[in-house]
Amino acid sequence: MNELEIFKKKLLYRSNYRGTKEMDILLSKFVKKYINKFNKAQLDDLDKFLDFEDEIILDYYLHGIVKENIDKNKISKLFKNHSV
């Protein structure tokens, strides 16, 4: 298994085990849909996106509330338009 595949598996894991079931479902579906379409730079952005706390991601997704510059991450815009 190459380094990129290991990185993808780590990202999948991080999206599946967030702490709340709602975020597990929301993020894991998003990541599963796009992970094999992303290039290395996008995967790095996804990694940074997953560093945001659940509350920040959920507020941005549901209400458009911008905290901690979540809107500066390129993945967040794609995530905001993602529907489950």
Short mmCIF file of N, CA, C and O in Angstrom, two decimals:
data_model
loop_
_atom_site.label_atom_id
_atom_site.label_comp_id
_atom_site.label_asym_id
_atom_site.label_seq_id
_atom_site.Cartn_x
_atom_site.Cartn_y
_atom_site.Cartn_z
N MET A 1 0.86 -1.17 0.00
CA MET A 1 0.00 0.00 0.00
C MET A 1 0.91 1.24 0.00
O MET A 1 1.81 1.36 0.82
N ASN A 2 0.64 2.16 -0.91
CA ASN A 2 1.49 3.33 -1.00
C ASN A 2 1.08 4.41 0.01
O ASN A 2 0.05 4.32 0.66
N GLU A 3 1.90 5.43 0.10
CA GLU A 3 1.70 6.50 1.09
C GLU A 3 0.37 7.24 0.90
O GLU A 3 -0.30 7.58 1.88
N LEU A 4 -0.02 7.46 -0.34
CA LEU A 4 -1.26 8.17 -0.61
C LEU A 4 -2.47 7.35 -0.15
O LEU A 4 -3.41 7.89 0.42
N GLU A 5 -2.46 6.06 -0.38
CA GLU A 5 -3.55 5.20 0.05
C GLU A 5 -3.66 5.14 1.57
O GLU A 5 -4.76 5.12 2.12
N ILE A 6 -2.53 5.14 2.25
CA ILE A 6 -2.53 5.16 3.71
C ILE A 6 -3.13 6.47 4.21
O ILE A 6 -3.94 6.49 5.14
N PHE A 7 -2.76 7.57 3.56
CA PHE A 7 -3.29 8.89 3.92
C PHE A 7 -4.81 8.92 3.73
O PHE A 7 -5.55 9.41 4.59
N LYS A 8 -5.30 8.36 2.65
CA LYS A 8 -6.73 8.30 2.40
C LYS A 8 -7.45 7.49 3.47
O LYS A 8 -8.53 7.88 3.94
N LYS A 9 -6.87 6.39 3.87
CA LYS A 9 -7.48 5.56 4.92
C LYS A 9 -7.57 6.33 6.24
O LYS A 9 -8.55 6.23 6.96
N LYS A 10 -6.53 7.11 6.54
CA LYS A 10 -6.55 7.92 7.77
C LYS A 10 -7.65 8.98 7.70
O LYS A 10 -8.35 9.23 8.68
N LEU A 11 -7.81 9.59 6.53
CA LEU A 11 -8.86 10.59 6.36
C LEU A 11 -10.24 9.96 6.50
O LEU A 11 -11.13 10.53 7.13
N LEU A 12 -10.42 8.80 5.92
CA LEU A 12 -11.69 8.08 6.06
C LEU A 12 -11.99 7.76 7.52
O LEU A 12 -13.11 7.93 7.99
N TYR A 13 -10.97 7.30 8.21
CA TYR A 13 -11.14 6.98 9.62
C TYR A 13 -11.55 8.22 10.41
O TYR A 13 -12.49 8.18 11.21
N ARG A 14 -10.84 9.33 10.18
CA ARG A 14 -11.15 10.58 10.90
C ARG A 14 -12.56 11.08 10.59
O ARG A 14 -13.20 11.68 11.45
N SER A 15 -13.05 10.82 9.40
CA SER A 15 -14.40 11.26 9.05
C SER A 15 -15.47 10.36 9.67
O SER A 15 -16.59 10.79 9.89
N ASN A 16 -15.12 9.13 9.96
CA ASN A 16 -16.07 8.17 10.52
C ASN A 16 -16.19 8.21 12.04
O ASN A 16 -17.19 7.76 12.58
N TYR A 17 -15.18 8.71 12.71
CA TYR A 17 -15.15 8.69 14.17
C TYR A 17 -14.93 10.09 14.71
O TYR A 17 -13.86 10.44 15.18
N ARG A 18 -15.99 10.89 14.65
CA ARG A 18 -15.92 12.30 15.04
C ARG A 18 -16.32 12.53 16.49
O ARG A 18 -15.87 13.47 17.10
N GLY A 19 -17.19 11.73 17.01
CA GLY A 19 -17.66 11.93 18.37
C GLY A 19 -19.18 11.97 18.45
O GLY A 19 -19.76 11.57 19.44
N THR A 20 -19.82 12.47 17.41
CA THR A 20 -21.28 12.44 17.36
C THR A 20 -21.71 11.64 16.14
O THR A 20 -21.07 11.71 15.09
N LYS A 21 -22.76 10.91 16.28
CA LYS A 21 -23.24 10.06 15.18
C LYS A 21 -23.63 10.89 13.96
O LYS A 21 -23.36 10.49 12.82
N GLU A 22 -24.22 12.06 14.20
CA GLU A 22 -24.63 12.92 13.09
C GLU A 22 -23.43 13.34 12.24
O GLU A 22 -23.47 13.28 11.01
N MET A 23 -22.35 13.75 12.91
CA MET A 23 -21.16 14.17 12.17
C MET A 23 -20.47 12.98 11.52
O MET A 23 -19.92 13.12 10.43
N ASP A 24 -20.50 11.83 12.19
CA ASP A 24 -19.94 10.62 11.58
C ASP A 24 -20.61 10.35 10.24
O ASP A 24 -19.94 10.11 9.23
N ILE A 25 -21.91 10.43 10.22
CA ILE A 25 -22.67 10.15 9.00
C ILE A 25 -22.44 11.23 7.95
O ILE A 25 -22.13 10.92 6.80
N LEU A 26 -22.56 12.46 8.35
CA LEU A 26 -22.43 13.58 7.42
C LEU A 26 -21.05 13.62 6.77
O LEU A 26 -20.92 13.68 5.55
N LEU A 27 -20.01 13.57 7.59
CA LEU A 27 -18.66 13.68 7.05
C LEU A 27 -18.22 12.42 6.32
O LEU A 27 -17.56 12.50 5.29
N SER A 28 -18.57 11.25 6.83
CA SER A 28 -18.12 10.02 6.18
C SER A 28 -18.75 9.88 4.79
O SER A 28 -18.08 9.45 3.85
N LYS A 29 -20.00 10.25 4.64
CA LYS A 29 -20.63 10.18 3.31
C LYS A 29 -19.95 11.15 2.34
O LYS A 29 -19.73 10.82 1.18
N PHE A 30 -19.64 12.33 2.82
CA PHE A 30 -18.96 13.32 1.99
C PHE A 30 -17.57 12.81 1.57
O PHE A 30 -17.22 12.84 0.40
N VAL A 31 -16.81 12.34 2.54
CA VAL A 31 -15.45 11.88 2.25
C VAL A 31 -15.47 10.67 1.32
O VAL A 31 -14.69 10.61 0.36
N LYS A 32 -16.36 9.73 1.56
CA LYS A 32 -16.44 8.54 0.70
C LYS A 32 -16.79 8.93 -0.75
O LYS A 32 -16.31 8.31 -1.69
N LYS A 33 -17.60 9.94 -0.90
CA LYS A 33 -18.00 10.36 -2.24
C LYS A 33 -16.85 10.99 -3.01
O LYS A 33 -16.71 10.77 -4.21
N TYR A 34 -16.01 11.76 -2.33
CA TYR A 34 -15.00 12.55 -3.02
C TYR A 34 -13.55 12.09 -2.89
O TYR A 34 -12.71 12.51 -3.67
N ILE A 35 -13.24 11.24 -1.95
CA ILE A 35 -11.84 10.96 -1.64
C ILE A 35 -11.05 10.43 -2.83
O ILE A 35 -9.88 10.78 -3.00
N ASN A 36 -11.64 9.65 -3.66
CA ASN A 36 -10.91 9.11 -4.82
C ASN A 36 -10.89 10.06 -6.01
O ASN A 36 -10.22 9.80 -7.00
N LYS A 37 -11.61 11.17 -5.90
CA LYS A 37 -11.61 12.19 -6.95
C LYS A 37 -10.62 13.31 -6.64
O LYS A 37 -10.26 14.07 -7.52
N PHE A 38 -10.21 13.41 -5.37
CA PHE A 38 -9.32 14.48 -4.94
C PHE A 38 -7.87 14.20 -5.31
O PHE A 38 -7.41 13.06 -5.23
N ASN A 39 -7.17 15.27 -5.67
CA ASN A 39 -5.73 15.16 -5.87
C ASN A 39 -5.05 15.36 -4.51
O ASN A 39 -5.71 15.58 -3.50
N LYS A 40 -3.73 15.31 -4.48
CA LYS A 40 -2.99 15.40 -3.21
C LYS A 40 -3.25 16.73 -2.50
O LYS A 40 -3.45 16.76 -1.27
N ALA A 41 -3.28 17.83 -3.23
CA ALA A 41 -3.53 19.14 -2.62
C ALA A 41 -4.93 19.19 -1.99
O ALA A 41 -5.10 19.72 -0.89
N GLN A 42 -5.90 18.63 -2.67
CA GLN A 42 -7.26 18.59 -2.12
C GLN A 42 -7.35 17.69 -0.90
O GLN A 42 -8.07 17.99 0.04
N LEU A 43 -6.60 16.60 -0.92
CA LEU A 43 -6.57 15.72 0.25
C LEU A 43 -5.95 16.43 1.45
O LEU A 43 -6.39 16.27 2.58
N ASP A 44 -4.93 17.24 1.19
CA ASP A 44 -4.33 18.03 2.26
C ASP A 44 -5.33 19.04 2.81
O ASP A 44 -5.41 19.25 4.03
N ASP A 45 -6.11 19.65 1.93
CA ASP A 45 -7.16 20.58 2.37
C ASP A 45 -8.24 19.84 3.18
O ASP A 45 -8.74 20.36 4.17
N LEU A 46 -8.56 18.64 2.76
CA LEU A 46 -9.53 17.82 3.50
C LEU A 46 -8.99 17.51 4.89
O LEU A 46 -9.73 17.58 5.88
N ASP A 47 -7.73 17.20 4.98
CA ASP A 47 -7.09 16.93 6.26
C ASP A 47 -7.23 18.14 7.19
O ASP A 47 -7.59 18.00 8.35
N LYS A 48 -6.98 19.31 6.67
CA LYS A 48 -7.12 20.55 7.45
C LYS A 48 -8.58 20.81 7.81
O LYS A 48 -8.88 21.27 8.91
N PHE A 49 -9.48 20.51 6.88
CA PHE A 49 -10.91 20.67 7.14
C PHE A 49 -11.35 19.78 8.30
O PHE A 49 -12.13 20.20 9.16
N LEU A 50 -10.86 18.56 8.34
CA LEU A 50 -11.23 17.63 9.39
C LEU A 50 -10.66 18.03 10.75
O LEU A 50 -11.09 17.50 11.78
N ASP A 51 -9.73 18.98 10.77
CA ASP A 51 -9.20 19.50 12.03
C ASP A 51 -10.20 20.41 12.74
O ASP A 51 -10.09 20.62 13.94
N PHE A 52 -11.16 20.96 12.00
CA PHE A 52 -12.16 21.83 12.62
C PHE A 52 -13.03 21.00 13.56
O PHE A 52 -13.32 19.83 13.29
N GLU A 53 -13.46 21.63 14.63
CA GLU A 53 -14.34 20.95 15.58
C GLU A 53 -15.71 20.71 14.93
O GLU A 53 -16.13 21.46 14.06
N ASP A 54 -16.39 19.70 15.42
CA ASP A 54 -17.71 19.33 14.89
C ASP A 54 -18.68 20.51 14.90
O ASP A 54 -19.42 20.72 13.95
N GLU A 55 -18.69 21.25 15.98
CA GLU A 55 -19.62 22.37 16.12
C GLU A 55 -19.38 23.42 15.03
O GLU A 55 -20.33 23.95 14.45
N ILE A 56 -18.14 23.68 14.73
CA ILE A 56 -17.80 24.67 13.71
C ILE A 56 -18.25 24.20 12.34
O ILE A 56 -18.85 24.95 11.56
N ILE A 57 -18.00 22.94 12.03
CA ILE A 57 -18.41 22.36 10.75
C ILE A 57 -19.92 22.34 10.62
O ILE A 57 -20.47 22.73 9.59
N LEU A 58 -20.59 21.91 11.66
CA LEU A 58 -22.05 21.81 11.63
C LEU A 58 -22.71 23.18 11.51
O LEU A 58 -23.65 23.35 10.74
N ASP A 59 -22.22 24.16 12.27
CA ASP A 59 -22.75 25.52 12.16
C ASP A 59 -22.57 26.08 10.75
O ASP A 59 -23.45 26.74 10.22
N TYR A 60 -21.44 25.80 10.15
CA TYR A 60 -21.18 26.27 8.79
C TYR A 60 -22.10 25.57 7.80
O TYR A 60 -22.70 26.19 6.93
N TYR A 61 -22.25 24.27 7.96
CA TYR A 61 -23.07 23.48 7.04
C TYR A 61 -24.55 23.83 7.13
O TYR A 61 -25.21 24.03 6.12
N LEU A 62 -25.06 23.92 8.35
CA LEU A 62 -26.49 24.13 8.54
C LEU A 62 -26.92 25.59 8.48
O LEU A 62 -27.99 25.91 7.96
N HIS A 63 -26.08 26.47 9.03
CA HIS A 63 -26.51 27.86 9.20
C HIS A 63 -25.63 28.89 8.49
O HIS A 63 -25.93 30.07 8.55
N GLY A 64 -24.56 28.44 7.87
CA GLY A 64 -23.67 29.37 7.18
C GLY A 64 -22.86 30.24 8.12
O GLY A 64 -22.32 31.27 7.71
N ILE A 65 -22.74 29.83 9.38
CA ILE A 65 -21.98 30.59 10.37
C ILE A 65 -20.50 30.30 10.18
O ILE A 65 -20.07 29.14 10.21
N VAL A 66 -19.73 31.35 9.98
CA VAL A 66 -18.29 31.21 9.73
C VAL A 66 -17.52 31.48 11.01
O VAL A 66 -17.58 32.57 11.57
N LYS A 67 -16.80 30.46 11.46
CA LYS A 67 -15.92 30.57 12.63
C LYS A 67 -14.56 30.02 12.25
O LYS A 67 -14.47 29.08 11.45
N GLU A 68 -13.53 30.58 12.82
CA GLU A 68 -12.15 30.10 12.64
C GLU A 68 -11.76 29.98 11.16
O GLU A 68 -11.04 29.07 10.78
N ASN A 69 -12.28 30.86 10.34
CA ASN A 69 -11.95 30.90 8.91
C ASN A 69 -12.24 29.60 8.17
O ASN A 69 -11.54 29.23 7.24
N ILE A 70 -13.28 28.90 8.58
CA ILE A 70 -13.64 27.65 7.90
C ILE A 70 -13.94 27.90 6.42
O ILE A 70 -13.69 27.05 5.58
N ASP A 71 -14.43 29.08 6.10
CA ASP A 71 -14.77 29.39 4.71
C ASP A 71 -13.54 29.58 3.83
O ASP A 71 -13.65 29.60 2.60
N LYS A 72 -12.37 29.69 4.42
CA LYS A 72 -11.13 29.85 3.64
C LYS A 72 -10.62 28.50 3.11
O LYS A 72 -9.80 28.46 2.21
N ASN A 73 -11.09 27.42 3.68
CA ASN A 73 -10.69 26.09 3.24
C ASN A 73 -11.47 25.73 1.97
O ASN A 73 -12.69 25.84 1.95
N LYS A 74 -10.77 25.31 0.94
CA LYS A 74 -11.42 25.01 -0.34
C LYS A 74 -12.41 23.86 -0.24
O LYS A 74 -13.40 23.84 -0.96
N ILE A 75 -12.18 22.94 0.65
CA ILE A 75 -13.07 21.79 0.81
C ILE A 75 -14.38 22.20 1.45
O ILE A 75 -15.43 21.64 1.15
N SER A 76 -14.35 23.21 2.29
CA SER A 76 -15.57 23.62 3.01
C SER A 76 -16.67 24.07 2.05
O SER A 76 -17.84 23.81 2.30
N LYS A 77 -16.31 24.71 0.97
CA LYS A 77 -17.31 25.15 -0.01
C LYS A 77 -17.98 23.96 -0.68
O LYS A 77 -19.19 23.95 -0.89
N LEU A 78 -17.19 22.97 -1.00
CA LEU A 78 -17.72 21.74 -1.60
C LEU A 78 -18.61 21.02 -0.58
O LEU A 78 -19.69 20.54 -0.92
N PHE A 79 -18.17 20.97 0.67
CA PHE A 79 -18.93 20.32 1.72
C PHE A 79 -20.26 21.04 1.97
O PHE A 79 -21.29 20.41 2.15
N LYS A 80 -20.23 22.37 1.96
CA LYS A 80 -21.44 23.17 2.20
C LYS A 80 -22.53 22.83 1.19
O LYS A 80 -23.71 22.83 1.51
N ASN A 81 -22.14 22.54 -0.04
CA ASN A 81 -23.10 22.23 -1.10
C ASN A 81 -23.45 20.76 -1.20
O ASN A 81 -24.25 20.37 -2.04
N HIS A 82 -22.82 19.95 -0.37
CA HIS A 82 -23.07 18.50 -0.36
C HIS A 82 -24.38 18.21 0.36
O HIS A 82 -24.68 18.77 1.39
N SER A 83 -25.18 17.34 -0.22
CA SER A 83 -26.40 16.91 0.46
C SER A 83 -26.32 15.42 0.74
O SER A 83 -25.80 14.64 -0.06
N VAL A 84 -26.84 15.05 1.86
CA VAL A 84 -26.76 13.64 2.30
C VAL A 84 -27.84 12.82 1.66
O VAL A 84 -28.88 13.11 1.38
#
